[in-house]
XYZ file of C-alpha atoms in Angstrom:
161
model
C 44.423 71.413 152.118
C 42.547 74.024 150.140
C 42.675 73.904 146.357
C 41.745 76.719 144.014
C 40.328 75.329 140.762
C 39.480 77.379 137.700
C 37.075 75.983 135.105
C 36.323 77.467 131.704
C 32.815 76.499 130.590
C 30.305 77.334 127.897
C 28.331 80.395 128.973
C 24.935 78.695 128.801
C 22.010 78.108 131.149
C 22.239 75.168 133.570
C 26.033 74.753 133.329
C 26.535 75.948 136.911
C 23.683 73.706 138.058
C 25.407 70.692 136.467
C 28.674 71.495 138.228
C 26.956 72.070 141.581
C 25.074 68.808 141.084
C 28.341 66.985 140.412
C 29.719 68.199 143.741
C 26.497 67.332 145.573
C 26.377 63.793 144.159
C 29.979 63.103 145.186
C 29.578 64.730 148.614
C 32.285 67.357 148.039
C 31.887 70.713 149.730
C 32.518 73.935 147.812
C 34.227 76.399 150.182
C 33.969 79.290 147.736
C 32.420 79.797 144.302
C 32.647 82.695 141.863
C 31.333 82.764 138.312
C 31.516 85.355 135.577
C 31.978 85.797 131.860
C 35.482 86.024 130.395
C 36.744 88.350 127.671
C 34.865 85.983 125.325
C 31.136 86.321 126.153
C 30.481 82.709 125.087
C 32.787 81.436 127.851
C 32.467 81.755 131.634
C 35.130 81.179 134.256
C 34.180 79.381 137.440
C 36.572 79.623 140.368
C 36.056 76.962 143.028
C 37.813 76.552 146.345
C 37.585 73.015 147.670
C 39.053 71.227 150.652
C 40.641 67.814 150.238
C 43.699 65.710 149.576
C 45.309 64.996 146.208
C 43.017 61.997 145.540
C 39.882 64.093 146.010
C 41.318 66.865 143.842
C 42.093 64.339 141.093
C 38.550 62.936 141.245
C 37.041 66.416 141.097
C 39.108 67.478 138.094
C 38.367 64.226 136.252
C 34.637 64.632 136.871
C 34.739 68.273 135.738
C 36.494 67.222 132.504
C 33.657 64.751 131.805
C 30.999 67.468 131.740
C 30.094 68.344 128.161
C 30.120 72.115 128.766
C 33.600 72.117 130.290
C 36.302 73.608 128.067
C 39.287 73.509 130.412
C 40.090 72.809 134.075
C 43.063 74.237 135.921
C 44.370 73.736 139.446
C 46.403 76.528 141.006
C 47.886 74.326 143.751
C 51.437 74.241 142.355
C 51.215 77.519 140.475
C 52.074 81.075 141.346
C 48.789 82.963 141.248
C 46.943 86.027 142.473
C 43.613 85.557 144.212
C 41.192 88.125 145.539
C 37.798 88.361 147.141
C 35.414 91.310 147.537
C 33.364 91.999 150.643
C 30.771 94.606 151.550
C 30.420 95.132 155.291
C 27.657 97.269 156.808
C 28.599 98.302 160.331
C 26.949 100.289 163.119
C 28.535 103.730 163.071
C 27.319 106.246 165.606
C 28.800 109.681 164.876
C 31.212 109.456 167.819
C 32.880 106.337 166.337
C 32.819 107.124 162.611
C 36.353 108.498 162.491
C 37.721 105.438 164.244
C 35.873 103.095 161.861
C 37.068 104.988 158.779
C 40.670 104.889 160.061
C 40.399 101.131 160.579
C 39.064 100.710 157.031
C 41.895 102.835 155.598
C 44.513 100.621 157.217
C 43.109 97.763 155.110
C 42.838 99.960 151.995
C 39.096 99.541 152.232
C 36.744 102.391 151.446
C 33.409 103.675 152.590
C 30.829 103.246 149.802
C 27.658 104.256 151.669
C 26.942 106.537 154.599
C 23.658 106.493 156.485
C 22.522 108.113 159.714
C 23.596 105.183 161.886
C 25.738 103.009 159.625
C 28.602 102.848 157.156
C 29.077 100.377 154.323
C 32.693 99.416 153.702
C 34.060 97.788 150.547
C 37.247 95.745 150.818
C 39.107 93.560 148.335
C 41.993 91.264 149.036
C 42.946 87.849 150.223
C 40.507 85.987 152.463
C 42.889 86.510 155.425
C 42.832 90.286 154.931
C 39.038 90.350 154.789
C 38.829 88.100 157.866
C 41.131 90.464 159.759
C 39.058 93.549 158.908
C 35.862 91.688 159.816
C 37.351 90.826 163.217
C 38.211 94.467 163.912
C 34.779 95.721 162.797
C 32.887 93.219 164.971
C 33.318 95.405 168.046
C 31.213 98.129 166.375
C 28.476 95.659 165.434
C 28.318 94.249 161.921
C 24.772 94.687 160.628
C 25.229 92.738 157.417
C 28.063 91.313 155.338
C 28.470 89.676 151.928
C 31.534 88.130 150.269
C 31.977 87.224 146.620
C 34.089 84.126 146.843
C 37.627 83.935 145.544
C 38.714 84.615 141.998
C 42.187 83.767 140.749
C 44.516 84.087 137.779
C 47.993 82.632 137.260
C 50.835 85.143 137.467
C 52.690 86.230 134.359
C 51.845 85.360 130.781
C 50.562 81.883 131.710
C 46.824 81.344 131.177
C 44.273 78.580 131.520
């Protein structure tokens, strides 16, 4: 089972390295990782997606709490939340197929952010499933390059970490 974990940490050098090291030492794989400052520039939010059962999740959260730079750890498993991911996809786009590619992107509420002689760059945000579906449809045109941000998440409503 996938778990989305949000960690508030001090916004200082080496904090991310300590967290990555913790996962490496324990042999836990990070499926997705996104880091950025919060509304308070002294605090960063790290969103991790990890695979594992409840025992592994408990061990991970306990270990994260032990790190000196950790302020708070939250697990979205039993919470109503919104999660999103951003992807940029550069695809082969000969002039004869451009209209078809743009129509496909529009179905996914994606948009073209760069046009070149033989390619288009498409930006899409959404759930990982949505991005996977668009990627599958664009494969037939030839994906030149692709990058994804990793998931970010916030609890629904007034609730906060």
